[in-house]
Amino acid sequence: DNVKFGFPMAFTTTMLPWSVLEFGGLMNNVATETVVALAITSFVFRKNDPSYSSLLSRRAINVCGFADKYRGGYSNGLKSYVCPFYCSYCGYKVNSYPSIVY
């Protein structure tokens, strides 16, 4: 299972920051998923590495501010790059964000 899940996870953690470098200003709704990932991971490390957990939590709060400032559908800014494969046709827009509770 390490091979089956380790390589896709490594690929994903490589592609996310690379995508931010390339298209960071256009990646509105992706930010909210990043907030969730950071916040959940902070809970994973809360008992064994409290300082890292706290860092993740602070970063989640910062990214949440970014997501709040740049609201909109994922494909709104990246349409020429992601459509027709990953277009948001449902009109979903983020109106609220997960609260991070410590």
PDB file of C-alpha atoms in Angstrom:
ATOM      1  CA  ASP A   1       0.000   0.000   0.000  1.00  0.00           C
ATOM      2  CA  ASN A   2       2.896   2.394   0.567  1.00  0.00           C
ATOM      3  CA  VAL A   3       3.812   2.191  -3.106  1.00  0.00           C
ATOM      4  CA  LYS A   4       0.194   2.352  -4.230  1.00  0.00           C
ATOM      5  CA  PHE A   5      -0.587   5.452  -2.162  1.00  0.00           C
ATOM      6  CA  GLY A   6       2.886   6.952  -1.629  1.00  0.00           C
ATOM      7  CA  PHE A   7       3.615   7.818  -5.250  1.00  0.00           C
ATOM      8  CA  PRO A   8       0.259   9.505  -5.959  1.00  0.00           C
ATOM      9  CA  MET A   9       0.587  11.449  -2.700  1.00  0.00           C
ATOM     10  CA  ALA A  10       4.130  12.544  -3.584  1.00  0.00           C
ATOM     11  CA  PHE A  11       2.996  13.559  -7.064  1.00  0.00           C
ATOM     12  CA  THR A  12       0.105  15.548  -5.628  1.00  0.00           C
ATOM     13  CA  THR A  13       2.254  17.347  -3.065  1.00  0.00           C
ATOM     14  CA  THR A  14       4.689  18.232  -5.845  1.00  0.00           C
ATOM     15  CA  MET A  15       2.067  19.417  -8.324  1.00  0.00           C
ATOM     16  CA  LEU A  16       0.115  21.601  -5.889  1.00  0.00           C
ATOM     17  CA  PRO A  17       2.973  24.008  -5.070  1.00  0.00           C
ATOM     18  CA  TRP A  18       4.227  23.891  -8.660  1.00  0.00           C
ATOM     19  CA  SER A  19       0.750  24.851  -9.858  1.00  0.00           C
ATOM     20  CA  VAL A  20       0.649  27.683  -7.342  1.00  0.00           C
ATOM     21  CA  LEU A  21       3.965  28.974  -8.710  1.00  0.00           C
ATOM     22  CA  GLU A  22       2.663  28.851 -12.271  1.00  0.00           C
ATOM     23  CA  PHE A  23      -0.951  29.947 -11.755  1.00  0.00           C
ATOM     24  CA  GLY A  24      -1.100  31.187  -8.149  1.00  0.00           C
ATOM     25  CA  GLY A  25      -2.985  34.379  -8.864  1.00  0.00           C
ATOM     26  CA  LEU A  26      -5.696  32.483 -10.713  1.00  0.00           C
ATOM     27  CA  MET A  27      -6.311  29.581  -8.299  1.00  0.00           C
ATOM     28  CA  ASN A  28      -9.267  30.922  -6.235  1.00  0.00           C
ATOM     29  CA  ASN A  29     -11.305  27.902  -5.125  1.00  0.00           C
ATOM     30  CA  VAL A  30      -8.192  25.568  -4.846  1.00  0.00           C
ATOM     31  CA  ALA A  31      -7.217  27.694  -1.838  1.00  0.00           C
ATOM     32  CA  THR A  32     -10.167  26.489   0.216  1.00  0.00           C
ATOM     33  CA  GLU A  33      -9.218  22.856  -0.331  1.00  0.00           C
ATOM     34  CA  THR A  34      -5.711  23.740   0.800  1.00  0.00           C
ATOM     35  CA  VAL A  35      -7.158  25.318   3.954  1.00  0.00           C
ATOM     36  CA  VAL A  36      -8.945  22.077   4.740  1.00  0.00           C
ATOM     37  CA  ALA A  37      -5.832  19.971   4.080  1.00  0.00           C
ATOM     38  CA  LEU A  38      -3.671  22.163   6.317  1.00  0.00           C
ATOM     39  CA  ALA A  39      -6.256  22.291   9.091  1.00  0.00           C
ATOM     40  CA  ILE A  40      -6.842  18.537   9.105  1.00  0.00           C
ATOM     41  CA  THR A  41      -3.113  17.819   9.027  1.00  0.00           C
ATOM     42  CA  SER A  42      -2.644  20.120  12.012  1.00  0.00           C
ATOM     43  CA  PHE A  43      -4.914  17.772  13.975  1.00  0.00           C
ATOM     44  CA  VAL A  44      -2.824  14.771  12.906  1.00  0.00           C
ATOM     45  CA  PHE A  45       0.313  16.296  14.447  1.00  0.00           C
ATOM     46  CA  ARG A  46      -1.335  17.945  17.466  1.00  0.00           C
ATOM     47  CA  LYS A  47      -0.186  15.364  20.068  1.00  0.00           C
ATOM     48  CA  ASN A  48       3.183  14.293  18.620  1.00  0.00           C
ATOM     49  CA  ASP A  49       4.473  17.608  17.279  1.00  0.00           C
ATOM     50  CA  PRO A  50       2.491  20.538  18.710  1.00  0.00           C
ATOM     51  CA  SER A  51       4.742  23.225  17.224  1.00  0.00           C
ATOM     52  CA  TYR A  52       4.335  21.825  13.689  1.00  0.00           C
ATOM     53  CA  SER A  53       0.616  21.460  14.293  1.00  0.00           C
ATOM     54  CA  SER A  54       0.443  25.103  15.322  1.00  0.00           C
ATOM     55  CA  LEU A  55       2.397  26.152  12.217  1.00  0.00           C
ATOM     56  CA  LEU A  56      -0.028  24.250   9.982  1.00  0.00           C
ATOM     57  CA  SER A  57      -2.973  25.845  11.743  1.00  0.00           C
ATOM     58  CA  ARG A  58      -1.537  29.357  11.283  1.00  0.00           C
ATOM     59  CA  ARG A  59      -0.866  28.672   7.612  1.00  0.00           C
ATOM     60  CA  ALA A  60      -4.435  27.415   7.186  1.00  0.00           C
ATOM     61  CA  ILE A  61      -5.707  30.680   8.643  1.00  0.00           C
ATOM     62  CA  ASN A  62      -3.487  32.683   6.256  1.00  0.00           C
ATOM     63  CA  VAL A  63      -4.613  30.698   3.212  1.00  0.00           C
ATOM     64  CA  CYS A  64      -8.211  31.105   4.366  1.00  0.00           C
ATOM     65  CA  GLY A  65      -7.723  34.875   4.205  1.00  0.00           C
ATOM     66  CA  PHE A  66      -6.411  34.508   0.650  1.00  0.00           C
ATOM     67  CA  ALA A  67      -9.398  32.347  -0.294  1.00  0.00           C
ATOM     68  CA  ASP A  68     -11.793  34.865   1.206  1.00  0.00           C
ATOM     69  CA  LYS A  69     -10.190  37.711  -0.735  1.00  0.00           C
ATOM     70  CA  TYR A  70     -10.209  35.868  -4.080  1.00  0.00           C
ATOM     71  CA  ARG A  71     -13.584  34.115  -4.138  1.00  0.00           C
ATOM     72  CA  GLY A  72     -14.941  32.452  -7.243  1.00  0.00           C
ATOM     73  CA  GLY A  73     -15.198  29.264  -9.220  1.00  0.00           C
ATOM     74  CA  TYR A  74     -11.990  27.322  -9.863  1.00  0.00           C
ATOM     75  CA  SER A  75     -12.313  27.520 -13.624  1.00  0.00           C
ATOM     76  CA  ASN A  76     -13.173  31.230 -13.722  1.00  0.00           C
ATOM     77  CA  GLY A  77      -9.556  32.337 -13.910  1.00  0.00           C
ATOM     78  CA  LEU A  78      -8.048  29.241 -15.508  1.00  0.00           C
ATOM     79  CA  LYS A  79     -10.705  28.614 -18.164  1.00  0.00           C
ATOM     80  CA  SER A  80      -8.337  28.434 -21.129  1.00  0.00           C
ATOM     81  CA  TYR A  81      -6.128  25.961 -19.237  1.00  0.00           C
ATOM     82  CA  VAL A  82      -8.625  23.649 -17.570  1.00  0.00           C
ATOM     83  CA  CYS A  83     -11.760  23.643 -19.733  1.00  0.00           C
ATOM     84  CA  PRO A  84     -13.458  21.550 -20.928  1.00  0.00           C
ATOM     85  CA  PHE A  85     -11.952  18.925 -18.614  1.00  0.00           C
ATOM     86  CA  TYR A  86     -12.228  20.643 -15.229  1.00  0.00           C
ATOM     87  CA  CYS A  87     -14.760  23.419 -15.769  1.00  0.00           C
ATOM     88  CA  SER A  88     -17.118  24.297 -12.963  1.00  0.00           C
ATOM     89  CA  TYR A  89     -20.558  24.109 -14.549  1.00  0.00           C
ATOM     90  CA  CYS A  90     -22.582  23.930 -11.366  1.00  0.00           C
ATOM     91  CA  GLY A  91     -22.050  27.571 -10.410  1.00  0.00           C
ATOM     92  CA  TYR A  92     -20.766  26.559  -6.975  1.00  0.00           C
ATOM     93  CA  LYS A  93     -19.210  29.424  -5.057  1.00  0.00           C
ATOM     94  CA  VAL A  94     -17.709  29.285  -1.614  1.00  0.00           C
ATOM     95  CA  ASN A  95     -19.675  31.355   0.889  1.00  0.00           C
ATOM     96  CA  SER A  96     -18.193  30.086   4.120  1.00  0.00           C
ATOM     97  CA  TYR A  97     -14.979  28.539   5.283  1.00  0.00           C
ATOM     98  CA  PRO A  98     -14.199  25.853   7.842  1.00  0.00           C
ATOM     99  CA  SER A  99     -13.466  27.181  11.270  1.00  0.00           C
ATOM    100  CA  ILE A 100     -10.177  26.057  12.725  1.00  0.00           C
ATOM    101  CA  VAL A 101     -10.649  25.119  16.357  1.00  0.00           C
ATOM    102  CA  TYR A 102      -7.809  24.390  18.733  1.00  0.00           C
TER     103      TYR A 102
END
